[in-house]
């Protein structure tokens, strides 16, 4: 099919620049890409017949990493042995 309709994993390295230039970078296009990614994740990991804790644990781990990265500067200012008096 056309290059713009191929998923990223099917694009060759030499075609990557052209594939990226065909992507819709408008706010509406980015929102559509995020919705498509979420639907794909939800279908694969959460909305399954015999699902385990994998999908939810991935979300929790992602939240923990994101939360830590937001607060990293705050954590790096506190000494390892506790706050000084």
PDB file of C-alpha atoms in Angstrom, residues 24-78:
ATOM      1  CA  UNK A  24      -0.416  14.831  10.099  1.00  0.00           C
ATOM      2  CA  UNK A  25       1.211  17.055  12.727  1.00  0.00           C
ATOM      3  CA  UNK A  26      -1.796  19.286  13.340  1.00  0.00           C
ATOM      4  CA  UNK A  27      -3.375  19.179  16.822  1.00  0.00           C
ATOM      5  CA  UNK A  28      -6.237  17.116  15.422  1.00  0.00           C
ATOM      6  CA  UNK A  29      -3.829  14.656  13.786  1.00  0.00           C
ATOM      7  CA  UNK A  30      -1.777  14.287  16.976  1.00  0.00           C
ATOM      8  CA  UNK A  31      -4.945  13.723  19.004  1.00  0.00           C
ATOM      9  CA  UNK A  32      -6.009  11.043  16.527  1.00  0.00           C
ATOM     10  CA  UNK A  33      -2.608   9.346  16.835  1.00  0.00           C
ATOM     11  CA  UNK A  34      -2.832   9.347  20.640  1.00  0.00           C
ATOM     12  CA  UNK A  35      -6.367   7.922  20.502  1.00  0.00           C
ATOM     13  CA  UNK A  36      -5.266   5.198  18.085  1.00  0.00           C
ATOM     14  CA  UNK A  37      -2.308   4.280  20.313  1.00  0.00           C
ATOM     15  CA  UNK A  38      -4.521   4.167  23.420  1.00  0.00           C
ATOM     16  CA  UNK A  39      -7.117   1.999  21.676  1.00  0.00           C
ATOM     17  CA  UNK A  40      -4.398  -0.374  20.505  1.00  0.00           C
ATOM     18  CA  UNK A  41      -2.908  -0.614  24.019  1.00  0.00           C
ATOM     19  CA  UNK A  42      -6.326  -1.055  25.614  1.00  0.00           C
ATOM     20  CA  UNK A  43      -7.313  -3.801  23.167  1.00  0.00           C
ATOM     21  CA  UNK A  44      -4.020  -5.670  23.561  1.00  0.00           C
ATOM     22  CA  UNK A  45      -3.465  -5.487  27.315  1.00  0.00           C
ATOM     23  CA  UNK A  46      -6.629  -4.515  29.205  1.00  0.00           C
ATOM     24  CA  UNK A  47      -9.703  -5.582  27.248  1.00  0.00           C
ATOM     25  CA  UNK A  48      -8.846  -9.282  26.904  1.00  0.00           C
ATOM     26  CA  UNK A  49     -10.803 -12.365  27.925  1.00  0.00           C
ATOM     27  CA  UNK A  50      -8.200 -13.831  30.213  1.00  0.00           C
ATOM     28  CA  UNK A  51      -6.244 -10.794  31.163  1.00  0.00           C
ATOM     29  CA  UNK A  52      -3.725 -10.737  33.909  1.00  0.00           C
ATOM     30  CA  UNK A  53      -2.346  -7.808  35.826  1.00  0.00           C
ATOM     31  CA  UNK A  54       0.019  -6.888  32.988  1.00  0.00           C
ATOM     32  CA  UNK A  55      -1.900  -3.953  31.524  1.00  0.00           C
ATOM     33  CA  UNK A  56      -2.689  -2.286  34.820  1.00  0.00           C
ATOM     34  CA  UNK A  57       0.825  -2.870  36.179  1.00  0.00           C
ATOM     35  CA  UNK A  58       2.301  -1.268  33.039  1.00  0.00           C
ATOM     36  CA  UNK A  59       0.124   1.795  33.592  1.00  0.00           C
ATOM     37  CA  UNK A  60       1.127   1.999  37.258  1.00  0.00           C
ATOM     38  CA  UNK A  61       4.824   1.602  36.428  1.00  0.00           C
ATOM     39  CA  UNK A  62       4.540   4.326  33.795  1.00  0.00           C
ATOM     40  CA  UNK A  63       2.824   6.617  36.278  1.00  0.00           C
ATOM     41  CA  UNK A  64       5.542   5.971  38.885  1.00  0.00           C
ATOM     42  CA  UNK A  65       8.315   6.758  36.392  1.00  0.00           C
ATOM     43  CA  UNK A  66       6.536   9.884  35.173  1.00  0.00           C
ATOM     44  CA  UNK A  67       5.866  11.074  38.717  1.00  0.00           C
ATOM     45  CA  UNK A  68       9.482  10.461  39.721  1.00  0.00           C
ATOM     46  CA  UNK A  69      10.767  12.363  36.678  1.00  0.00           C
ATOM     47  CA  UNK A  70       8.519  15.335  37.505  1.00  0.00           C
ATOM     48  CA  UNK A  71       9.852  15.424  41.079  1.00  0.00           C
ATOM     49  CA  UNK A  72      13.487  14.465  40.359  1.00  0.00           C
ATOM     50  CA  UNK A  73      14.880  17.957  40.956  1.00  0.00           C
ATOM     51  CA  UNK A  74      13.091  18.105  44.289  1.00  0.00           C
ATOM     52  CA  UNK A  75      14.496  14.699  45.294  1.00  0.00           C
ATOM     53  CA  UNK A  76      18.039  15.555  44.225  1.00  0.00           C
ATOM     54  CA  UNK A  77      18.146  18.592  46.600  1.00  0.00           C
ATOM     55  CA  UNK A  78      17.387  16.473  49.689  1.00  0.00           C
TER      56      UNK A  78
END
